[in-house]
XYZ file of C-alpha atoms in Angstrom:
426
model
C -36.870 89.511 -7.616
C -38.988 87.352 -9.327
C -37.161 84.598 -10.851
C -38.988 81.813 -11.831
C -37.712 78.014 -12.621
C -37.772 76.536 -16.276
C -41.176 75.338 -16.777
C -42.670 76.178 -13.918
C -44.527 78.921 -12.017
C -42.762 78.716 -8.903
C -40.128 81.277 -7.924
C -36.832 79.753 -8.212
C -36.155 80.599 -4.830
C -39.036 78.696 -3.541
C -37.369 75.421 -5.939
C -34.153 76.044 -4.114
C -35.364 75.871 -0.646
C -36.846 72.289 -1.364
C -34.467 71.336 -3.232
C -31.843 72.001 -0.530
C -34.088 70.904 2.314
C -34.174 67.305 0.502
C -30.664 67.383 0.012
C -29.699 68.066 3.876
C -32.260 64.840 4.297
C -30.197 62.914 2.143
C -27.046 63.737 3.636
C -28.501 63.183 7.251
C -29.950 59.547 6.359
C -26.793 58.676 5.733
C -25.026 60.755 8.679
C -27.406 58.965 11.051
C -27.446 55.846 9.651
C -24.584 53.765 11.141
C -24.375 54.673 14.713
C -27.545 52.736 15.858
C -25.924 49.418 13.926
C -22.533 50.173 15.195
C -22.718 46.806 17.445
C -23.840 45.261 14.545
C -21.097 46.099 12.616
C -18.481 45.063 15.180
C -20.233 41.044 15.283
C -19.937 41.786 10.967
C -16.154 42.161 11.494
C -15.036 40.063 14.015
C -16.639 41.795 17.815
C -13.102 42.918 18.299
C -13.176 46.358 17.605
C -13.200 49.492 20.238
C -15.385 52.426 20.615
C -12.641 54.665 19.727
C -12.476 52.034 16.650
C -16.054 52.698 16.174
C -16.323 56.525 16.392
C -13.453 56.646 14.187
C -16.063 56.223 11.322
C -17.826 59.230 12.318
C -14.125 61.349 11.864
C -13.405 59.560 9.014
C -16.407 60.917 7.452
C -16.351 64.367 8.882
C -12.140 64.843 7.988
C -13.598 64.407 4.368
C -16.043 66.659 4.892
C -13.807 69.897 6.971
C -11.200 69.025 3.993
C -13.507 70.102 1.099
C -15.138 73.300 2.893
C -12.531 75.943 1.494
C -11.707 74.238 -1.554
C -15.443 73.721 -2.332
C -16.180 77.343 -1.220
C -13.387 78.897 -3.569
C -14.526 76.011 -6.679
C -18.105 77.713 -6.044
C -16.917 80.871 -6.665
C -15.302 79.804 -9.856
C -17.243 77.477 -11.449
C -20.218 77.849 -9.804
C -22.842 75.700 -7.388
C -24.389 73.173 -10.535
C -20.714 72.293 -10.936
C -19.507 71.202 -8.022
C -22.853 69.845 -6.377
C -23.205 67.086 -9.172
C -19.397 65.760 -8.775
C -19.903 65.623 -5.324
C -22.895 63.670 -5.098
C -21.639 61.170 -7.659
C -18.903 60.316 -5.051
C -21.084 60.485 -2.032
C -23.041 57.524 -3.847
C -19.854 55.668 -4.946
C -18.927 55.406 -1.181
C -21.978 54.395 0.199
C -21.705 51.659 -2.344
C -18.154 51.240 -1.026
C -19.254 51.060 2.591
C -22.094 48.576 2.151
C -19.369 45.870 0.771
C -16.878 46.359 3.578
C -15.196 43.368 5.069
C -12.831 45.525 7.313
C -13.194 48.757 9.452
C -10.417 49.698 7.203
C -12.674 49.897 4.188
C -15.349 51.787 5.703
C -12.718 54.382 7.000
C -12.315 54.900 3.207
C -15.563 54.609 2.255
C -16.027 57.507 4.935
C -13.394 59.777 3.834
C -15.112 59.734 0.306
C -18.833 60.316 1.139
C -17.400 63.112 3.818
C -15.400 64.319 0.276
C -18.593 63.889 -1.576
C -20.500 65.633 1.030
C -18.787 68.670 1.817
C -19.764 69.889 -1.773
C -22.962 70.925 -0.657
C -22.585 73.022 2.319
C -21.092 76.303 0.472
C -23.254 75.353 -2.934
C -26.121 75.101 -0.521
C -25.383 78.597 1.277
C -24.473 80.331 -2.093
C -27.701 79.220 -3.596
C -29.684 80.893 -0.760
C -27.731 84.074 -0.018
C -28.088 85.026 -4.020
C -31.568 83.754 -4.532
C -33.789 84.302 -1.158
C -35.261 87.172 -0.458
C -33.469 89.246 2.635
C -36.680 89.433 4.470
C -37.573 85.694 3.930
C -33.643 84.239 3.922
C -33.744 83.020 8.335
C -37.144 81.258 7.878
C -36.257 80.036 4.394
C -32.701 79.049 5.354
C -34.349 77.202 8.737
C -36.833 75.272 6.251
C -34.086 74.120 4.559
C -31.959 73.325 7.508
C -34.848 70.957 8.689
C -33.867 68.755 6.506
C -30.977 67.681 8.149
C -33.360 67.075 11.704
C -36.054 65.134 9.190
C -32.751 63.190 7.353
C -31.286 62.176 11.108
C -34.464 61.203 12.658
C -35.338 59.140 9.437
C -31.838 58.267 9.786
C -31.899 56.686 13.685
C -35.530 55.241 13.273
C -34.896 52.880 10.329
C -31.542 52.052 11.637
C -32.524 51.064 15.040
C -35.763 49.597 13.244
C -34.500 47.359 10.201
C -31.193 46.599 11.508
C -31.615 46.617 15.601
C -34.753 45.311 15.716
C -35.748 43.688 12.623
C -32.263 42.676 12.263
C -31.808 43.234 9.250
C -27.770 43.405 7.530
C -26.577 47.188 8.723
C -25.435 47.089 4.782
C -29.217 47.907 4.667
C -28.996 51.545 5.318
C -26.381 52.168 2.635
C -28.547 50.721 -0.360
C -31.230 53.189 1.175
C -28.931 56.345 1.217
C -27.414 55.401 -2.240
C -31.214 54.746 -3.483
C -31.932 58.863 -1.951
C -28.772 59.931 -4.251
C -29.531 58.919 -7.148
C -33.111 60.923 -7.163
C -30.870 64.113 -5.567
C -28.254 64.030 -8.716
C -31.802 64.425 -11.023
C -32.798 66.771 -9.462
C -29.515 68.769 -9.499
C -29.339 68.676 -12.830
C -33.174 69.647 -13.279
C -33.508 72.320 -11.330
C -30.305 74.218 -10.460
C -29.656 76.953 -13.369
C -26.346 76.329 -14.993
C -23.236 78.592 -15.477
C -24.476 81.062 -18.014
C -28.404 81.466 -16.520
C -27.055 82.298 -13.043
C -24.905 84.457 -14.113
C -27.245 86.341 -16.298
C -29.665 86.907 -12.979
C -26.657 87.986 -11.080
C -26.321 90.738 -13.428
C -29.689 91.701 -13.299
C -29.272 91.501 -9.333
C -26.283 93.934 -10.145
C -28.585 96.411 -12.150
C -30.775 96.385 -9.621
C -28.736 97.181 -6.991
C -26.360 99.737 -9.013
C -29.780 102.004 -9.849
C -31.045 101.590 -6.051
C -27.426 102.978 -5.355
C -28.019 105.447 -7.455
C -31.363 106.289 -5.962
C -29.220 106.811 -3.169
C -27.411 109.267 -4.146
C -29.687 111.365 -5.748
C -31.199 111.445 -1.871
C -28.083 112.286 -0.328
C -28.018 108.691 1.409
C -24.440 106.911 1.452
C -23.687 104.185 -0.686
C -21.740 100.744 0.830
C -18.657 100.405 -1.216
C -18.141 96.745 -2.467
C -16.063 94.483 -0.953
C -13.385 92.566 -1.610
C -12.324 88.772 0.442
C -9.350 89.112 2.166
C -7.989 87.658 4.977
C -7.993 90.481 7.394
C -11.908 90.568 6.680
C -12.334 86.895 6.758
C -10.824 86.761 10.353
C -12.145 90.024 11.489
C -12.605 89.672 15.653
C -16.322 89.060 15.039
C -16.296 86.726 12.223
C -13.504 84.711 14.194
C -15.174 84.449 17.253
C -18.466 83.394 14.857
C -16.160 80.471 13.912
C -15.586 79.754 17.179
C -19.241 79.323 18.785
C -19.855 77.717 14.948
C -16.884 75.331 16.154
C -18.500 74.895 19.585
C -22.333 74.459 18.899
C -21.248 71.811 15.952
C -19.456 69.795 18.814
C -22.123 69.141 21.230
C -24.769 68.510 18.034
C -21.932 65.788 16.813
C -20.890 64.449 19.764
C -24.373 63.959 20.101
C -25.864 62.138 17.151
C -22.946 60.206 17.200
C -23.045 59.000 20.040
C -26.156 59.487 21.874
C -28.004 56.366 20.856
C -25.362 54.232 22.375
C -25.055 56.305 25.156
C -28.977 55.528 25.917
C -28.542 51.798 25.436
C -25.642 51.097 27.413
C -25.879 53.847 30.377
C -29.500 54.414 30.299
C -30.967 50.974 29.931
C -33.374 51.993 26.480
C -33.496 49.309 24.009
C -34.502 48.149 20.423
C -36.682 50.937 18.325
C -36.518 52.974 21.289
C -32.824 53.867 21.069
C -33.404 55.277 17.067
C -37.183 56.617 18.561
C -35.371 58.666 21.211
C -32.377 60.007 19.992
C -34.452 60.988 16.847
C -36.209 63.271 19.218
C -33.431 65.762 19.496
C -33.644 65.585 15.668
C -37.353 66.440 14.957
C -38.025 68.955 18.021
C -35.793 71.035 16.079
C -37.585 71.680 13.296
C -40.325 73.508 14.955
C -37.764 75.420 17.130
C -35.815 76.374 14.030
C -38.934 77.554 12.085
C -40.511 79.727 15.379
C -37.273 81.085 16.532
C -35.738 81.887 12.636
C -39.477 83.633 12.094
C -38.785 85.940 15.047
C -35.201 86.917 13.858
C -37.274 87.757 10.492
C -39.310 90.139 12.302
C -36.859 91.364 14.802
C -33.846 91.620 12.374
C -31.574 93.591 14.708
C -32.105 91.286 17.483
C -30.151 88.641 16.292
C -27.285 88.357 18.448
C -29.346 88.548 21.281
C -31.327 85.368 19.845
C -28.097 83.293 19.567
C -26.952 83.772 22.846
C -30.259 83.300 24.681
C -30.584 80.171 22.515
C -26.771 78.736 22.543
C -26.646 79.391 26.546
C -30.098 77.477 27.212
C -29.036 74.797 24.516
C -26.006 74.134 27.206
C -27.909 74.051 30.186
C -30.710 71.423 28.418
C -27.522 69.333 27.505
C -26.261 69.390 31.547
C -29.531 68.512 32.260
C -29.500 65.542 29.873
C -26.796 64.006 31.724
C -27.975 64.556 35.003
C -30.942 63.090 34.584
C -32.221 60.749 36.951
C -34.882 58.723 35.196
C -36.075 58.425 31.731
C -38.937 60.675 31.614
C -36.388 63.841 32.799
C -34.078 62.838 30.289
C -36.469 62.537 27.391
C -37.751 66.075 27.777
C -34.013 67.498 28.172
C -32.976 65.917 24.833
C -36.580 67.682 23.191
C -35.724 70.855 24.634
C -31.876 70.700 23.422
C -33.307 69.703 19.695
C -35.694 72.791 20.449
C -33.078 75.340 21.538
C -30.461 73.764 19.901
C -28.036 73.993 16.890
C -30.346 73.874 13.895
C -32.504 76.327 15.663
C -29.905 78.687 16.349
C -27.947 78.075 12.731
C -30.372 79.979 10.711
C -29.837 82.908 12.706
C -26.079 82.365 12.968
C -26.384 82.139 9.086
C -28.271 84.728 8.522
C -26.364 87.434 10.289
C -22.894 86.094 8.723
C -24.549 86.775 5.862
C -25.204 90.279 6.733
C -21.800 90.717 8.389
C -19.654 89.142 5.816
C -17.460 90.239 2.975
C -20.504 90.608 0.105
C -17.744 89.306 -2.279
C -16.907 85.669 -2.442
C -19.768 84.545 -0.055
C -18.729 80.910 -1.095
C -15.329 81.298 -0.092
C -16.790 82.941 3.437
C -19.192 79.878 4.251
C -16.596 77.748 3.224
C -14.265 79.437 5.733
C -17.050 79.365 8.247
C -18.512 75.498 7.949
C -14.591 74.261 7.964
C -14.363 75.821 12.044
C -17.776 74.676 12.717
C -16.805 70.948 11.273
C -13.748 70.485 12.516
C -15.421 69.992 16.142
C -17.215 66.911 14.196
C -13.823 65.291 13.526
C -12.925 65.696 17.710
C -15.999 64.805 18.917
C -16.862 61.633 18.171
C -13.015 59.966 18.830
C -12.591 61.506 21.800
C -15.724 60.927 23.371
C -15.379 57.229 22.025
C -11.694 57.170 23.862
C -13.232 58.916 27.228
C -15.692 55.931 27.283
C -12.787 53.000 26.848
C -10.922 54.807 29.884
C -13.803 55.781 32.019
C -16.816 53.118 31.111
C -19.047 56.485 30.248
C -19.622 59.077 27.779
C -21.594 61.002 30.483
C -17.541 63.558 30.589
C -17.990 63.664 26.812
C -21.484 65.908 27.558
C -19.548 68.033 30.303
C -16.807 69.366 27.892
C -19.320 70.003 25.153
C -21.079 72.402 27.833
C -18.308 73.846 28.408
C -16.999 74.618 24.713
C -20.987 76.067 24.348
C -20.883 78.718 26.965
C -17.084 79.771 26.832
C -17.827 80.282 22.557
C -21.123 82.390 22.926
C -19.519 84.611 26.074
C -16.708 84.931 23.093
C -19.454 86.227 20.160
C -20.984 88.040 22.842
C -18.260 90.067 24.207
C -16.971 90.444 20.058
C -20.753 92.169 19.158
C -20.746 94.185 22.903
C -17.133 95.541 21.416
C -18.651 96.763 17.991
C -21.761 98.261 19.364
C -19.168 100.826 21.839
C -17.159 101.404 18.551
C -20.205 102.658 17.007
C-alpha cells in the first residue's frame, strides 16, 4: 500500500521508519548518557556512594520502563500510537529536567523512574507503527534501520559523556540539557508526522478491504483462508511465544548489563582511560548497525530461515561476550566487543521481531509487543544491580559477563528446541 504522509511525497512508511529511528536515538542518548559520568556524579554527591548505589540508576530507569510495557501496549490498542507517544515524551523531558537538578541519588532514582515511565511509551507505539505500516517484504530491514537508532543514540550517548564530562570535565548535568534539548524536536515531530486517531483508522480499513477481497480471491481458488484471531492468554503464552520471551529476556541482559556497565568495567579492570572509555564501549554500539542491516536483509530474502538466523547469531553473540572477558590485552578485547555489537542483540532483534510478528496473535499486536518487551526488559532491571553488587563483593564485574553467557545459550537452546517441536507437529 501506498500511503503517503500529509504534504509530502514520501510513503508514510518510509516517514515512520525515520521517525522511529530518531526516536530510539533519543532514547539511547539519554540511556547512555550517565554511566561514563557515574564517578562524577558520586564526587557531585558526596564520593560516598556504592556501585550497587550507582547501578541502581540504571533499574530505576528500566522498572519505569518494564512497568509501562503492558499498560502502554493495551493504551495503544485503545487509543492509539499518536496518543500515548506524545504523553510519554512530555514526561521523559520533565525527568531529564528533574535529573539534571539533583542534589541526592534519591532524586535521580525518581527522576529515573519517570523518564523509564516516559520511555516505555514508545516501544509498543514504535512496533505498532511498523507492523501496520511496513511492507511484509521490507518490515526486518526496515525494522533494523530503525533499531539503529538505538546503536547511533548509545554511541552518541558514551562519546559525549566520556568527552564533555570525563575529559573536558564538564558538569555530568551536561548530558541531561542535551537529551531534554533531543525531546523537544521528537514531541514536533510526533505531532507532525504520526496520523491521528481517525486517519489511521481510516487506512486500517482500507488494509481490511484489501485483505477481505484477497481472502476472497482465495476462495474463489480453492486456497484456505486464516481465520482472525483473537488475544488471549493461552495464545499470548503459547510454548513458542514463551520461550521467545525468554531468549528476549536473556539477549536484553547481556546488551544491559553491558552498556551499563561496560565503560567502567574498561576503566577500572582494563586500564582504558578518558575519551577512550565512551570511544570503546561505543564500539559495541555502532558495529551493530551494519550487522543489523546485513543480517535483517538476509532474513528478507530467506524468510523461512529465520529461526535458524537467531540461533546462529544469539549462540556466537555468547561466545564473542566469553571472549570479551577473557581477553588478555586490549587489542583482543576491542575486536570481541565489535564482533558482539556485530552478532549481537540489535542485529538479532529485527529478526526476533519480525518473526513474532508473523507468529503472533494478528489481533492486538500492541498488547503482544507489550507482553513481549516487558520479559525482554525486565533482565534490564537485574542486570545492572546485580552486576554492581557482584563487583562490591568480588572487586570485578568480569562474573557479571559469565552469567549473562549463560542466560544467552540456555534461552536460544529453549526457542530452539520450542521451533524443533512445531516443525514435528507439522
Amino acid at each position: 500500500m501506498d500511503a503517503k504522509s500529509k504534504g509530502s511525497g514520501m510513503d508514510y512508511w518510509k516517514k515512520i521508519v525515520i521517525l522511529l529511528c530518531a526516536g530510539w536515538v533519543t532514547i539511547w542518548v539519554y540511556r547512555s548518557a550517565l554511566s561514563p559520568a557515574y564517578p562524577q556524579i558520586n564526587a557531585s554527591l558526596g564520593g560516598n556512594i556504592t556501585d550497587t548505589a550507582l547501578g541502581f540508576i540504571s533499574t530505576c530507569y528500566f522498572f519505569g520502563y518494564v512497568a509501562m510495557q503492558i499498560p502502554a501496549g493495551f493504551l495503544v490498542d485503545k487509543i492509539g500510537k499518536k496518543k500515548v507517544l506524545i504523553p510519554g515524551f512530555i514526561v521523559f523531558g520533565l525527568a531529564a529536567l528533574l535529573i539534571s537538578q539533583a542534589t541526592s541519588i534519591s532524586m535521580i532514582y525518581i527522576g529515573s523512574v519517570l523518564a523509564g515511565l516516559g520511555c516505555g511509551s514508545f516501544y509498543g507505539s514504535a512496533y505498532s507503527l511498523t507492523s501496520q505500516n511496513i511492507p511484509k517484504e521490507k518490515r526486518s530491514f526496515s525494522t533494523a534501520i530503525v533499531n539503529s537508532g538505538s546503536a547511533v543514540g548509545s554511541g552518541l550517548g558514551l562519546i559525549l559523556s566520556s568527552f564533555l564530562v570525563v575529559q573536558l570535565q564538564f558538569p555530568w548535568q551536561t548530558m541531561m540539557y542535551i537529551s531534554v534539548a533531543l525531546i523537544v524536536v521528537m514531541l514536533i515531530a510526533f505531532v507532525a508526522i504520526i496520523r491521528n486517531n481517525k486517519e489511521d483508522a481510516e487506512f486500517l480499513a482500507q488494509s481490511e478491504v484489501a485483505e477481505a477481497e484477497a481472502e476472497a480471491a482465495a476462495v474463489a481458488k480453492d486456497a484456505p483462508v486464516v481465520e482472525k484471531e483473537h488475544v488471549s492468554v493461552k495464545k499470548l503464552f503459547a510454548p513458542k511465544m514463551l520461550f521467545a520471551y525468554i531468549l528476549y529476556f536473556a539477549t536484553c541482559y547481556g546488551y544491559y548489563m553491558t552498556v551499563t556497565w561496560l565503560p567502567n568495567f574498561l576503566g577500572t579492570e582494563r586500564g582504558f582511560e578518558g575519551a577512550a572509555i565512551g570511544f570503546s564501549a561505543s564500539l559495541v554500539a555502532f558495529a551493530s548497525i551494519p550487522g543489523a542491516l546485513f543480517f535483517s536483509r538476509l532474513a528478507d530474502k530467506y524468510m523461512h530461515k529465520k529461526v535458524q538466523f537467531i540461533v546462529i547469531l544469539e549462540l556466537l553473540a555468547a561466545a564473542m561476550l566469553l571472549f570479551t572477558v577473557q581477553a588478555t590485552n586490549s587489542t583482543f578485547l576491542l575486536i570481541s566487543l565489535i564482533m558482539y555489537g556485530f552478532l549481537g542483540k540489535l542485529a538479532v532483534e529485527p529478526i526476533i521481531i519480525s518473526w513474532l510478528g508473523e507468529n503472533a496473535p494478528k489481533v492486538g499486536i500492541g498488547t503482544t509487543l507489550g507482553v513481549f518487551n516487558f520479559f525482554g526488559m525486565m533482565s534490564s532491571v537485574i542486570a545492572p544491580t546485580l552486576t554492581g553488587s557482584i563487583s562490591d563483593a568480588t572487586g570485578s564485574k568480569v562474573m557479571g559477563f559469565y552469567i549473562s553467557v549463560i542466560l544467552l545459550v540456555v534461552g536460544t537452546i529453549l526457542f530452539l528446541l520450542a521451533n524443533l517441536n512445531k516443525k514435528q507437529k507439522a
